[in-house]
Short mmCIF file of C-alpha atoms in Angstrom, two decimals:
data_model
loop_
_atom_site.label_atom_id
_atom_site.label_comp_id
_atom_site.label_asym_id
_atom_site.label_seq_id
_atom_site.Cartn_x
_atom_site.Cartn_y
_atom_site.Cartn_z
CA MET A 1 249.39 -84.52 245.54
CA LEU A 2 248.77 -87.41 243.35
CA CYS A 3 247.14 -86.56 240.09
CA CYS A 4 245.43 -89.24 238.27
CA CYS A 5 245.01 -88.93 234.62
CA VAL A 6 242.37 -90.94 233.15
CA GLN A 7 242.40 -91.34 229.43
CA THR A 8 239.10 -92.11 227.90
CA ASN A 9 238.82 -93.49 224.38
CA PHE A 10 235.59 -93.17 222.45
CA ALA A 11 235.07 -95.48 219.58
CA ILE A 12 232.53 -94.44 216.89
CA THR A 13 231.39 -97.16 214.65
CA ILE A 14 229.79 -96.07 211.27
CA SER A 15 227.87 -98.60 209.44
CA GLN A 16 228.36 -98.18 205.71
CA ASN A 17 226.50 -100.16 203.11
CA PRO A 18 227.94 -100.66 199.63
CA ASN A 19 226.73 -98.27 196.88
CA GLN A 20 223.56 -99.41 195.06
CA LEU A 21 223.19 -98.49 191.33
CA ARG A 22 219.75 -97.33 190.17
CA HIS A 23 218.47 -97.32 186.62
CA PHE A 24 215.67 -95.40 184.86
CA ASP A 25 212.78 -97.37 183.47
CA ASP A 26 212.70 -97.62 179.71
CA ASP A 27 209.33 -95.81 179.48
CA PHE A 28 210.00 -93.13 182.10
CA LYS A 29 209.73 -90.31 179.50
CA SER A 30 206.19 -91.21 178.56
CA ARG A 31 205.03 -90.43 182.11
CA TYR A 32 206.13 -86.80 181.82
CA GLN A 33 204.66 -85.80 178.48
CA ASP A 34 201.28 -84.41 179.51
CA GLU A 35 200.50 -80.75 180.27
CA ARG A 36 201.37 -81.09 183.98
CA PHE A 37 205.07 -81.42 183.16
CA ASN A 38 205.16 -78.74 180.42
CA TYR A 39 207.46 -76.02 181.82
CA GLN A 40 208.04 -74.20 178.56
CA GLY A 41 204.55 -72.73 178.19
CA ARG A 42 202.48 -72.58 175.03
CA ALA A 43 204.02 -71.24 171.84
CA VAL A 44 203.42 -67.60 170.99
CA VAL A 45 201.66 -67.36 167.64
CA ARG A 46 201.52 -63.59 167.15
CA ARG A 47 202.85 -60.31 168.49
CA THR A 48 201.08 -57.06 169.19
CA LYS A 49 201.29 -54.50 166.43
CA SER A 50 204.04 -51.95 166.58
CA GLY A 51 202.79 -48.62 167.93
CA SER A 52 199.98 -50.19 169.92
CA GLY A 53 201.38 -48.80 173.18
CA VAL A 54 201.55 -52.23 174.83
CA TYR A 55 205.12 -53.34 175.51
CA GLU A 56 206.93 -55.87 177.67
CA THR A 57 208.50 -54.87 180.96
CA ASN A 58 211.77 -56.07 182.38
CA ARG A 59 212.37 -57.37 185.89
CA ASN A 60 212.54 -53.85 187.28
CA GLY A 61 209.09 -53.00 185.94
CA GLU A 62 210.48 -50.73 183.25
CA ALA A 63 208.92 -50.77 179.81
CA THR A 64 211.06 -52.07 176.98
CA ASN A 65 210.86 -51.40 173.25
CA GLU A 66 209.75 -54.92 172.50
CA PRO A 67 206.05 -55.37 171.65
CA LEU A 68 204.18 -57.53 174.07
CA GLU A 69 203.83 -61.08 172.87
CA THR A 70 200.29 -62.38 173.17
CA GLU A 71 198.71 -65.71 172.56
CA GLU A 72 196.00 -66.24 169.97
CA GLU A 73 193.51 -68.91 170.79
CA ASN A 74 192.50 -71.25 168.08
CA ASN A 75 188.73 -71.51 168.12
CA GLN A 76 188.49 -73.80 165.16
CA ARG A 77 186.98 -77.14 165.78
CA ASP A 78 187.52 -80.13 163.57
CA PHE A 79 184.33 -81.38 161.95
CA HIS A 80 184.21 -85.04 161.15
CA ILE A 81 181.38 -87.13 159.81
CA ASN A 82 181.54 -90.70 160.92
CA LEU A 83 179.33 -92.66 158.56
CA GLY A 84 180.28 -96.00 159.98
CA PRO A 85 179.84 -99.13 157.87
CA LEU A 86 177.32 -97.34 155.60
CA GLY A 87 179.90 -94.85 154.38
CA TRP A 88 180.35 -96.58 151.02
CA PHE A 89 176.59 -96.40 150.43
CA PHE A 90 176.59 -92.65 151.05
CA TYR A 91 179.32 -92.01 148.47
CA LEU A 92 177.67 -94.37 146.00
CA ALA A 93 174.40 -92.44 146.30
CA ILE A 94 176.20 -89.16 145.58
CA ALA A 95 177.90 -90.65 142.52
CA LEU A 96 174.59 -91.97 141.16
CA ALA A 97 172.95 -88.58 141.71
CA VAL A 98 175.68 -86.83 139.73
CA VAL A 99 175.39 -89.33 136.87
CA ALA A 100 171.60 -88.89 136.80
CA LEU A 101 171.95 -85.10 136.70
CA VAL A 102 174.39 -85.23 133.78
CA TYR A 103 172.08 -87.62 131.92
CA LEU A 104 169.10 -85.29 132.36
CA LEU A 105 171.08 -82.28 131.20
CA VAL A 106 172.20 -84.05 128.05
CA LYS A 107 168.75 -85.52 127.35
CA GLU A 108 166.97 -82.19 127.78
CA GLY A 109 169.50 -80.26 125.77
CA GLY A 110 171.51 -79.09 128.72
CA SER A 111 174.52 -78.65 126.44
CA GLY A 112 172.83 -75.45 125.33
CA LEU A 113 174.04 -73.94 128.59
CA PHE A 114 177.51 -73.76 127.06
CA SER A 115 176.44 -72.57 123.61
CA THR A 116 175.87 -69.06 122.36
CA LYS A 117 172.48 -67.45 122.34
CA ARG A 118 172.31 -67.46 118.57
CA ASN A 119 171.34 -70.56 116.61
CA LYS A 120 169.83 -72.58 119.44
CA SER A 121 166.08 -72.70 118.76
CA LEU A 122 164.34 -75.44 116.78
CA ILE A 123 160.89 -74.55 115.43
CA PRO A 124 158.83 -75.50 112.35
CA ASP A 125 159.67 -73.72 109.09
CA GLU A 126 156.39 -71.80 108.99
CA ASP A 127 157.25 -70.22 112.36
CA ILE A 128 160.56 -68.80 111.15
CA THR A 129 160.23 -65.04 110.80
CA ALA A 130 162.43 -61.98 110.40
CA GLU A 131 162.29 -61.49 114.17
CA ASN A 132 163.57 -64.91 115.19
CA ILE A 133 165.58 -66.20 112.24
CA GLU A 134 168.86 -65.16 113.89
CA ASN A 135 168.11 -67.45 116.82
CA ILE A 136 167.07 -70.48 114.76
CA ASP A 137 169.42 -73.44 114.34
CA ILE A 138 168.52 -74.01 110.70
CA GLU A 139 171.40 -76.41 110.04
CA THR A 140 170.06 -78.79 112.67
CA LEU A 141 166.60 -78.53 111.11
CA ILE A 142 168.16 -79.52 107.78
CA LYS A 143 169.73 -82.62 109.34
CA GLN A 144 166.43 -83.61 110.93
CA ALA A 145 164.63 -83.29 107.59
CA GLU A 146 167.32 -85.40 105.91
CA ASN A 147 167.02 -88.09 108.59
CA ASP A 148 163.26 -88.15 107.95
CA THR A 149 163.95 -88.33 104.15
CA ASN A 150 161.82 -85.19 103.81
CA PHE A 151 164.03 -83.70 101.10
CA ARG A 152 161.53 -81.03 100.03
CA LEU A 153 161.54 -79.63 103.55
CA ALA A 154 165.34 -79.80 103.63
CA ILE A 155 165.48 -77.62 100.50
CA ARG A 156 163.07 -75.21 102.18
CA TYR A 157 165.45 -74.92 105.14
CA TYR A 158 168.44 -74.50 102.82
CA TYR A 159 166.75 -71.54 101.19
CA LEU A 160 165.98 -69.96 104.55
CA LEU A 161 169.60 -70.55 105.57
CA THR A 162 170.69 -68.77 102.39
CA LEU A 163 168.53 -65.73 103.18
CA LYS A 164 169.81 -65.70 106.77
CA THR A 165 173.44 -65.81 105.62
CA LEU A 166 172.92 -63.06 103.03
CA SER A 167 171.28 -60.90 105.70
CA ARG A 168 174.21 -61.45 108.10
CA ASN A 169 176.57 -60.26 105.39
CA ASP A 170 174.43 -57.15 104.84
CA LEU A 171 173.70 -58.14 101.25
CA ILE A 172 169.92 -58.21 101.71
CA THR A 173 167.35 -57.17 104.28
CA PHE A 174 165.32 -60.18 105.34
CA GLU A 175 161.61 -59.43 105.64
CA ASP A 176 158.62 -61.73 105.95
CA ASP A 177 156.66 -60.28 103.01
CA LYS A 178 159.51 -59.97 100.53
CA THR A 179 159.46 -62.04 97.35
CA ASN A 180 162.39 -63.90 95.81
CA ALA A 181 162.38 -61.35 93.00
CA GLU A 182 162.89 -58.53 95.49
CA TYR A 183 165.84 -60.32 97.07
CA LEU A 184 167.27 -60.86 93.60
CA THR A 185 166.98 -57.15 92.90
CA GLU A 186 168.99 -56.37 96.05
CA LEU A 187 171.78 -58.63 94.78
CA GLN A 188 171.76 -57.24 91.26
CA GLN A 189 175.01 -55.32 91.70
CA THR A 190 176.86 -58.17 93.47
CA ALA A 191 178.75 -61.26 92.38
CA HIS A 192 176.02 -63.43 93.93
CA PHE A 193 173.26 -62.28 91.59
CA LYS A 194 173.44 -65.11 89.03
CA ASN A 195 173.90 -68.01 91.46
CA PHE A 196 171.17 -66.73 93.76
CA GLY A 197 168.81 -66.57 90.78
CA TYR A 198 169.47 -70.25 90.05
CA ILE A 199 169.00 -71.55 93.62
CA SER A 200 165.81 -69.45 93.84
CA TYR A 201 164.60 -71.29 90.75
CA LEU A 202 165.43 -74.68 92.36
CA TYR A 203 163.64 -73.69 95.53
CA ASN A 204 160.48 -72.56 93.71
CA TYR A 205 160.48 -75.68 91.54
CA ILE A 206 160.95 -78.14 94.44
CA TRP A 207 159.01 -76.46 97.25
CA TYR A 208 156.12 -74.77 95.50
CA GLY A 209 155.93 -77.21 92.60
CA GLU A 210 155.45 -80.05 95.10
CA PHE A 211 157.34 -82.48 92.91
CA PRO A 212 158.69 -85.63 94.58
CA VAL A 213 162.42 -85.43 95.30
CA ASP A 214 164.50 -88.56 95.74
CA LEU A 215 167.93 -88.72 97.33
CA GLN A 216 169.80 -88.34 94.03
CA LYS A 217 167.91 -85.20 92.98
CA TYR A 218 168.23 -83.80 96.47
CA GLN A 219 172.01 -84.24 96.51
CA LYS A 220 172.33 -82.31 93.23
CA ALA A 221 170.17 -79.45 94.48
CA LYS A 222 171.94 -79.45 97.86
CA THR A 223 175.31 -79.04 96.13
CA HIS A 224 174.19 -75.75 94.54
CA PHE A 225 173.13 -74.39 97.93
CA THR A 226 176.30 -75.45 99.75
CA ASP A 227 178.52 -74.06 96.99
CA PHE A 228 176.67 -70.75 97.20
CA LEU A 229 177.03 -70.57 101.00
CA LYS A 230 180.74 -71.46 101.27
CA PRO A 231 182.24 -68.04 100.37
CA LEU A 232 179.66 -66.27 102.53
CA LYS A 233 180.59 -68.27 105.67
CA SER A 234 184.35 -67.91 105.32
#
């Protein structure tokens, strides 16, 4: 029996192309920066308080000792005022308003807001009484009388300032109906008795005598008052 062996050869041809190198675009990262490609989640900003009873669980559903981390939403909204090209005018108007307010305060005596309650009122000499003398700014009244060259009135204010200062030092009791002689009696046992007697004489001579007082005579009389007041104010 003739056996024929037939040998069959199969040829497989594989087409292979050469490797092709690919490169990333220079701006490829910018395409993956929005929320769609954020795989890390939002940052945790606070944790639940210890002892709250709310804890994390592991993969098996068992509670752990770690407090549950929660996210706190930020409800704040930024508030911006866009004034546009007129922004400079808005700030200029505010600056002018502030300057005007300061001017009005100074003009109307607004500086008194920062001064003490005492010595802030300015009223005519005939309105100065035992009830309000502590609140009268007599020194300013003296300066006003000097600026008006009303030296008789300035001496009048100096005498009232003397009585006010003596009363503050508890050397006399200022009363509306008291005479100069009564004040002098109160000072009889003090070191101020003699000098007070002399300035009382000057006051009576200048104010009640209605004699004209020029600048030179006024300066001499003023010196006696200021010398008397110095040790009482120290």
